[in-house]
């Protein structure tokens, strides 16, 4: 059935932790995948793989504030779903900075590069509204689609809801045709995530419908003409877990598909792994992989239109176990797995001779729409631990946090006041309630270690003075840092981060460990 007979077993999610809205393209035997980044910076991580299972973050598309202004960006504002494509020697990435709409400006833009390991162009802005932009290169023309019409009729809402298409120049952003409504979806609410493909003489339009929560699905339509009319696939939705109650993977949707160098087809999509006791998830929407077959000119996804934690497929190369363990001793530049909240003030981050100095200013992790002095990595496994050792600040605070957004975070930190008194503090913020649930004076020492241990119920916070023993300061429920429990619509996941406020602190290393049995 598959063009290549060697079948491999692999594990999902292939990119765990907050990595939603995956889009994938192939360049020879190299695969590249991008995901949404919202208020975090740099924007739009780029992952590389040779086998479609082991992905390494090699950089970001949006590395300069001129490409990605995030000042005062709302939680889960900023960058929504990207699409990546390769055409005639150039990589193109199109996405939305939804914050632009609140300024009355276009939100959809395109950047390009001829060297994916290097920097990308400045954005060109597209006069078409909505979200989830996508590109199709066909017949020497470039087609652009998204979920909104002409900009002067407003962001998505003011135009008739649906998928709009126009022809553009991807380098200048110039529009060659008016935006035309080509589909309203197949009946589910929120037709979004359009991806257009030209395969065997037909145009295929893949959409997400149902919303990005538990009713999420992927639908497909096809037409001989790019502008439609589009005929729905007889077995829509081609992927959904909406009727799979109790399945460990939920909310599958927002997909992209691609043919590999051996003629096998693959689909990447987002999904969530809810906590065992409730319909809640704290790790964010993650990236999953499924083989895709063509039957009678329609795509058939995975296991009976579903995705499993363990799947089999004709991968282009053998998969390796996913390594979740991470150690940095700050002996070189920060690798791209580290992210900031909104645009960082660069002078507040100094990496030198095995030490990261965070120069804490007057912002805190709770500063609304702020850019506190923080670097973090996505939490990628439910059961994990993360620790750091630091030299306490002369005055101020420095520590480690489990951070969802400025209204939802737990942290343990060391604080030194003007008199030189030192204390360990556990602080929790949920909704508009912020409380110190633990405060312990400690004798002055020049090194403090702080640790977060996560499981499917709690984050546990521990500290150690000098070479002493680990002491538990307290816990915080995972339920407090979940997408479903936030007071605004949010789309992100937990970061484990290092931070400082009100003074300078030197961090000597950062380490995170996932028990092998879960890797
Ligand atoms: C994205 C939309 C969606 O733009 O969630 O799951 C939105 N799908 O397509 C934010 O990621």
XYZ file of C-alpha atoms and ligand atoms in Angstrom:
530
model
C 0.000 0.000 0.000
C 2.853 2.402 0.860
C 5.424 3.124 -1.827
C 8.214 2.285 0.608
C 7.830 -0.949 2.494
C 9.967 -0.316 5.589
C 7.546 0.422 8.402
C 8.622 1.970 11.683
C 6.859 2.437 14.977
C 7.078 5.927 16.448
C 5.664 7.885 19.369
C 3.364 10.885 19.383
C 3.424 13.759 20.016
C 6.500 14.243 17.831
C 6.999 17.788 19.163
C 5.680 17.762 22.730
C 4.805 20.824 24.767
C 3.327 24.078 23.497
C 3.760 23.697 19.693
C 0.387 24.251 18.007
C -0.759 24.807 14.433
C 2.109 22.902 12.787
C 2.925 23.538 9.149
C 5.437 21.400 7.299
C 7.474 21.481 4.093
C 10.199 19.380 2.516
C 13.468 20.463 0.931
C 15.028 17.347 -0.622
C 15.539 14.984 2.299
C 15.124 17.678 4.948
C 11.841 18.490 6.620
C 11.013 21.805 8.234
C 8.103 22.489 10.552
C 6.909 25.732 12.140
C 4.451 26.358 14.991
C 2.621 29.306 16.590
C 4.357 31.404 19.244
C 1.808 34.065 20.427
C 3.356 36.565 22.894
C 6.685 34.746 23.112
C 9.868 35.855 21.352
C 11.571 35.064 19.036
C 8.501 34.151 16.993
C 7.641 31.047 14.970
C 10.109 28.308 15.944
C 11.601 26.315 13.045
C 12.125 22.597 13.635
C 14.227 20.358 11.399
C 14.032 16.580 10.932
C 15.253 13.845 8.592
C 12.811 11.176 9.774
C 9.669 13.216 10.671
C 9.828 12.012 14.288
C 12.928 13.598 15.843
C 12.718 17.371 15.512
C 15.365 19.861 16.543
C 14.638 23.558 17.001
C 17.132 25.250 14.655
C 15.971 28.831 15.053
C 13.020 31.128 14.491
C 11.554 32.981 11.511
C 10.950 36.201 13.466
C 14.060 37.189 15.387
C 13.880 40.994 15.256
C 11.337 43.312 16.904
C 10.966 44.998 13.490
C 9.502 41.702 12.222
C 7.598 40.997 15.410
C 6.620 43.985 17.557
C 5.031 42.565 20.711
C 4.968 45.579 23.049
C 1.828 45.398 25.214
C 0.620 42.351 23.306
C -2.247 40.564 25.101
C -1.749 37.060 26.497
C -2.182 34.684 23.546
C -2.126 37.668 21.174
C 0.801 38.138 18.794
C 1.589 35.288 16.433
C -1.132 32.873 15.378
C -0.811 29.954 13.008
C 2.055 30.056 10.464
C 2.422 28.261 7.114
C 5.828 27.344 5.675
C 6.480 26.553 1.993
C 9.553 26.188 -0.240
C 9.345 27.473 -3.817
C 12.045 28.110 -6.390
C 14.938 28.334 -3.947
C 13.165 30.424 -1.317
C 11.414 29.511 1.909
C 8.274 31.499 2.633
C 6.511 31.774 5.967
C 3.183 33.544 6.344
C 1.411 34.181 9.620
C -0.707 36.721 11.513
C 0.304 39.171 14.208
C -3.229 39.532 15.602
C -2.156 42.539 17.684
C -1.937 44.580 14.498
C -5.700 44.379 14.079
C -6.260 46.222 17.374
C -4.116 49.033 15.881
C -6.269 49.108 12.734
C -3.423 47.676 10.666
C -3.170 44.571 8.474
C -2.205 41.495 10.515
C -1.231 38.972 7.836
C 2.310 39.062 6.509
C 4.940 37.058 4.657
C 8.673 36.739 5.286
C 11.140 34.808 3.139
C 14.725 33.573 3.152
C 17.115 31.747 0.832
C 18.946 30.274 3.843
C 16.763 28.741 6.502
C 19.655 28.711 8.980
C 20.032 32.439 8.596
C 17.767 35.415 9.094
C 14.477 36.051 7.321
C 13.324 39.169 5.451
C 11.299 42.019 6.855
C 7.543 41.361 6.610
C 5.402 42.327 3.638
C 1.839 42.963 4.793
C -1.123 41.530 2.897
C -4.347 43.406 2.349
C -6.539 40.490 3.363
C -7.908 39.979 6.886
C -8.637 37.011 9.101
C -6.128 34.539 10.514
C -4.312 31.351 9.488
C -2.844 32.586 6.180
C -1.508 30.044 3.727
C 0.242 30.028 0.346
C -0.099 27.884 -2.758
C 2.410 28.246 -5.580
C 0.801 26.975 -8.775
C 1.336 27.619 -12.461
C 3.819 30.430 -11.726
C 1.237 32.192 -9.611
C 1.067 32.645 -5.833
C -2.281 32.253 -4.128
C -2.896 33.518 -0.620
C -5.792 32.342 1.541
C -6.949 33.172 5.062
C -10.173 33.389 7.091
C -11.081 37.004 6.221
C -11.747 39.218 3.241
C -10.583 42.702 2.208
C -8.937 44.569 5.080
C -11.175 47.629 4.679
C -14.113 45.427 5.617
C -12.441 44.594 8.921
C -10.931 41.595 10.651
C -12.784 38.378 9.806
C -15.936 39.360 11.700
C -17.139 42.047 9.300
C -16.828 39.921 6.208
C -18.988 36.869 5.689
C -17.204 34.137 7.634
C -15.263 31.752 5.459
C -12.060 31.136 3.558
C -10.909 33.874 1.181
C -8.455 33.635 -1.675
C -6.497 36.139 -3.732
C -3.476 36.194 -5.985
C -0.378 38.044 -4.758
C 3.297 38.707 -5.289
C 4.827 36.983 -2.245
C 7.940 39.200 -2.261
C 6.199 42.585 -2.297
C 2.819 41.560 -0.871
C 1.102 43.301 -3.801
C -2.361 41.938 -4.538
C -3.272 40.997 -8.108
C -6.912 40.060 -7.548
C -9.693 40.888 -5.084
C -10.238 38.572 -2.104
C -12.899 36.044 -3.003
C -14.879 33.789 -0.657
C -14.153 30.200 -1.746
C -15.577 28.119 1.106
C -17.599 28.411 4.274
C -16.417 25.032 5.471
C -18.482 21.873 5.645
C -20.883 22.746 8.457
C -18.727 22.982 11.572
C -18.254 26.323 13.292
C -15.028 28.341 12.858
C -13.830 27.226 9.430
C -10.121 28.069 9.737
C -6.582 26.772 9.156
C -6.972 26.660 5.352
C -4.240 24.874 3.440
C -4.576 24.585 -0.343
C -2.782 21.931 -2.396
C -2.727 21.009 -6.079
C -2.556 17.215 -6.364
C -3.202 15.124 -9.474
C -5.031 17.910 -11.264
C -7.321 18.768 -8.339
C -7.238 21.553 -5.773
C -7.640 20.266 -2.226
C -8.684 22.592 0.576
C -7.924 21.290 4.049
C -9.612 23.132 6.931
C -10.013 22.952 10.679
C -13.589 23.241 11.896
C -15.333 23.050 15.252
C -12.918 25.358 17.117
C -9.584 24.434 18.643
C -11.118 22.719 21.690
C -12.632 19.262 22.181
C -14.886 19.493 19.066
C -11.936 20.185 16.776
C -11.706 18.405 13.390
C -9.960 18.399 10.032
C -12.090 18.478 6.897
C -11.165 18.272 3.221
C -12.863 19.553 0.070
C -11.731 19.486 -3.544
C -12.391 21.257 -6.805
C -11.053 21.375 -10.358
C -10.940 25.178 -10.079
C -8.985 26.966 -7.372
C -11.920 29.313 -6.744
C -14.345 26.399 -6.354
C -17.052 25.266 -6.029
C -15.539 22.805 -3.555
C -17.032 19.366 -3.014
C -16.663 17.878 0.513
C -14.853 14.599 1.136
C -17.455 11.836 1.681
C -15.735 10.716 4.880
C -15.306 14.114 6.546
C -14.002 14.819 9.081
C -10.829 13.126 7.885
C -9.475 13.529 11.415
C -11.198 14.228 14.715
C -11.192 12.978 18.282
C -14.452 14.751 19.141
C -16.225 11.391 19.617
C -13.318 9.643 21.326
C -14.088 10.367 24.955
C -11.409 9.024 27.263
C -8.799 8.803 24.487
C -5.420 10.145 25.736
C -5.248 12.504 22.731
C -8.006 15.094 22.270
C -8.804 18.198 20.199
C -6.905 17.054 17.090
C -7.151 19.557 14.259
C -5.341 22.344 12.412
C -3.384 20.111 10.057
C -1.000 20.343 7.117
C 0.029 17.540 4.753
C 3.063 16.733 2.650
C 4.532 14.066 0.371
C 7.973 12.758 1.317
C 10.835 11.867 -1.048
C 9.567 8.272 -1.273
C 6.027 9.182 -2.283
C 4.527 8.541 1.165
C 2.128 11.177 2.517
C 2.075 12.579 6.035
C -0.160 14.792 8.080
C 0.921 16.950 10.993
C -1.694 18.412 13.301
C -2.173 19.779 16.778
C -3.699 17.824 19.625
C -3.728 17.896 23.407
C -3.064 15.318 26.085
C -5.484 16.152 28.900
C -4.611 15.559 32.545
C -5.955 12.218 33.790
C -8.653 13.549 36.134
C -10.320 16.364 34.179
C -10.698 17.901 30.743
C -7.740 20.192 31.390
C -4.335 20.497 29.803
C -1.304 22.488 30.912
C 1.299 21.431 28.301
C -0.366 23.354 25.501
C -1.380 22.081 22.110
C 1.329 19.772 20.787
C 2.399 18.552 17.324
C 1.350 15.056 16.219
C 2.265 13.042 13.101
C 0.147 10.571 11.154
C 0.595 8.632 7.929
C -1.945 9.593 5.272
C -3.144 7.407 2.398
C -5.100 8.325 -0.710
C -8.189 6.276 -1.471
C -10.383 7.174 -4.451
C -8.815 10.625 -4.610
C -9.450 11.454 -0.949
C -7.055 11.477 2.012
C -7.469 8.877 4.749
C -5.734 9.784 8.005
C -4.256 7.550 10.684
C -6.185 4.925 12.511
C -9.818 5.289 11.411
C -9.521 9.106 11.309
C -7.719 9.150 14.654
C -4.194 9.532 15.966
C -2.502 7.304 18.534
C 0.356 7.752 21.001
C 2.110 4.916 19.180
C 1.760 4.670 15.388
C 3.346 2.902 12.471
C 4.355 4.327 9.126
C 6.934 4.254 6.307
C 9.177 6.945 7.814
C 11.940 8.195 5.531
C 14.563 7.230 8.159
C 14.581 5.257 11.407
C 13.249 7.148 14.441
C 15.334 7.617 17.572
C 14.017 7.928 21.121
C 12.986 11.519 21.820
C 15.423 13.065 24.283
C 13.721 15.367 26.740
C 16.679 15.898 29.035
C 18.321 19.265 28.826
C 21.356 20.812 30.466
C 22.960 24.168 29.887
C 25.927 25.536 31.773
C 25.722 28.926 30.033
C 29.156 28.474 28.489
C 27.967 29.654 25.062
C 25.131 31.642 23.497
C 21.576 30.643 24.489
C 20.182 28.017 22.132
C 16.860 28.633 20.361
C 14.859 26.540 22.824
C 15.032 29.508 25.202
C 12.296 32.079 24.712
C 11.421 35.485 26.142
C 8.071 37.028 27.018
C 7.313 39.736 24.426
C 10.287 41.716 23.085
C 13.135 41.402 25.608
C 15.271 44.317 26.788
C 18.504 42.759 25.524
C 20.899 44.423 27.970
C 19.127 42.613 30.831
C 20.460 39.236 29.651
C 24.202 38.554 29.797
C 25.706 35.118 29.142
C 29.400 34.976 30.041
C 31.879 32.373 31.283
C 29.409 29.777 32.484
C 26.950 32.211 33.962
C 23.670 33.803 32.899
C 23.186 37.170 34.562
C 19.598 38.320 34.621
C 19.371 42.016 35.408
C 15.981 42.210 37.038
C 14.086 45.477 36.572
C 10.888 46.688 38.228
C 8.591 44.370 36.287
C 7.293 41.166 37.813
C 5.927 37.996 36.236
C 2.467 39.457 36.973
C 3.014 42.755 35.137
C 0.069 42.936 32.731
C 1.229 42.618 29.104
C 4.795 43.171 30.320
C 8.217 41.881 29.347
C 9.722 40.796 32.672
C 13.319 39.584 32.796
C 12.687 35.908 32.041
C 13.974 33.125 29.835
C 12.023 29.896 29.582
C 11.622 26.612 27.777
C 8.421 24.767 27.048
C 7.443 22.077 29.559
C 7.399 19.010 27.310
C 6.390 16.174 29.644
C 3.898 15.950 32.469
C 6.375 14.234 34.767
C 9.635 16.124 34.842
C 11.893 18.174 37.055
C 13.824 21.357 36.413
C 16.479 22.924 38.591
C 18.963 25.740 38.712
C 21.663 27.024 41.026
C 22.131 30.754 41.364
C 24.077 33.383 43.218
C 21.394 35.440 44.972
C 20.991 39.091 43.967
C 22.465 41.882 46.126
C 18.877 43.050 46.452
C 15.736 41.826 44.714
C 14.517 38.393 43.735
C 15.541 35.595 41.393
C 14.156 32.146 40.862
C 12.422 29.543 38.747
C 8.813 29.612 37.580
C 6.116 27.431 36.056
C 4.641 30.159 33.857
C 1.455 30.048 31.746
C 0.881 33.790 31.409
C 1.029 36.839 33.657
C -2.208 35.862 35.398
C -1.221 32.212 35.911
C 2.172 31.241 37.309
C 3.859 29.674 40.339
C 7.453 30.404 41.335
C 10.031 29.768 43.979
C 12.674 32.418 44.428
C 15.355 33.748 46.711
C 14.897 37.310 47.898
C 17.358 39.643 49.579
C 16.124 42.875 51.141
C 17.966 46.168 51.734
C 19.265 44.909 55.125
C 20.800 41.841 53.471
C 18.248 39.402 54.951
C 17.614 36.435 52.687
C 14.438 34.406 52.321
C 13.022 31.661 50.124
C 9.520 32.462 48.881
C 6.854 30.449 47.065
C 4.489 32.759 45.204
C 1.336 31.771 43.326
C -0.802 33.772 40.962
C -4.184 32.502 39.705
C -6.701 34.819 38.042
C -6.514 38.058 40.076
C -5.375 36.400 43.292
C -1.690 36.498 44.135
C -0.298 35.022 47.360
C 2.958 34.071 48.998
C 2.223 30.613 50.384
C 5.656 30.065 51.892
C 8.350 32.394 53.212
C 11.369 31.126 55.100
C 14.330 33.208 56.244
C 17.628 31.559 55.404
C 21.152 32.296 56.577
C 23.145 34.307 54.023
C 24.821 31.953 51.548
C 26.429 32.464 48.167
C 24.573 29.722 46.293
C 20.941 28.665 46.334
C 19.459 25.807 44.312
C 15.806 25.810 43.311
C 13.827 22.940 41.823
C 10.371 22.369 40.327
C 9.089 18.816 40.137
C 6.022 18.321 37.964
C 3.578 15.440 37.751
C 0.012 15.161 36.450
C -1.422 16.731 39.593
C 1.047 19.205 41.083
C 4.101 21.325 40.702
C 6.285 20.811 43.796
C 8.771 23.525 44.731
C 12.026 22.790 46.547
C 15.130 24.676 47.609
C 18.604 23.985 48.913
C 21.071 26.416 50.501
C 24.694 25.878 49.523
C 25.524 22.172 49.766
C 22.585 21.488 52.108
C 19.625 19.165 51.553
C 16.550 19.752 49.413
C 13.598 21.174 51.382
C 10.021 21.283 50.066
C 8.461 24.746 50.126
C 5.025 23.744 48.814
C 2.926 22.776 45.849
C 0.627 24.253 43.213
C -2.043 22.364 41.298
C -1.463 21.865 37.560
C -5.153 22.773 37.177
C -4.232 26.394 37.904
C -1.985 26.588 34.827
C -4.332 25.051 32.253
C -5.707 26.543 29.044
C -9.285 25.648 29.990
C -9.148 27.561 33.288
C -7.926 30.969 32.127
C -10.276 33.979 32.259
C -9.564 34.967 28.641
C -9.251 32.745 25.549
C -5.704 31.420 25.617
C -3.832 29.092 23.307
C -0.419 28.548 24.907
C 1.196 26.108 27.389
C 3.428 26.108 30.440
C 7.003 27.337 30.247
C 9.595 26.545 32.905
C 11.608 29.726 33.229
C 14.348 31.555 35.110
C 13.605 35.115 36.146
C 14.853 38.077 38.156
C 13.284 41.257 39.490
C 14.685 44.317 41.263
C 18.356 43.300 41.020
C 20.972 41.181 39.250
C 21.318 37.439 39.766
C 23.812 34.957 38.308
C 22.422 31.579 37.231
C 25.102 28.880 36.990
C 23.187 26.193 35.089
C 19.726 25.041 34.124
C 18.802 21.397 33.935
C 15.595 19.564 33.200
C 15.051 15.845 33.447
C 12.271 13.528 32.326
C 12.273 10.017 33.823
C 13.344 7.542 31.131
C 10.188 5.464 31.312
C 8.250 8.440 29.973
C 10.663 9.487 27.235
C -5.308 29.310 15.140
C -6.516 28.604 14.720
C -6.496 27.613 15.745
O -4.995 30.444 14.467
O -6.156 28.214 16.910
O -6.441 25.400 16.245
C -5.705 29.489 16.575
N -6.614 26.389 15.487
O -6.486 28.023 13.474
C -4.585 29.895 17.449
O -3.589 28.900 17.463
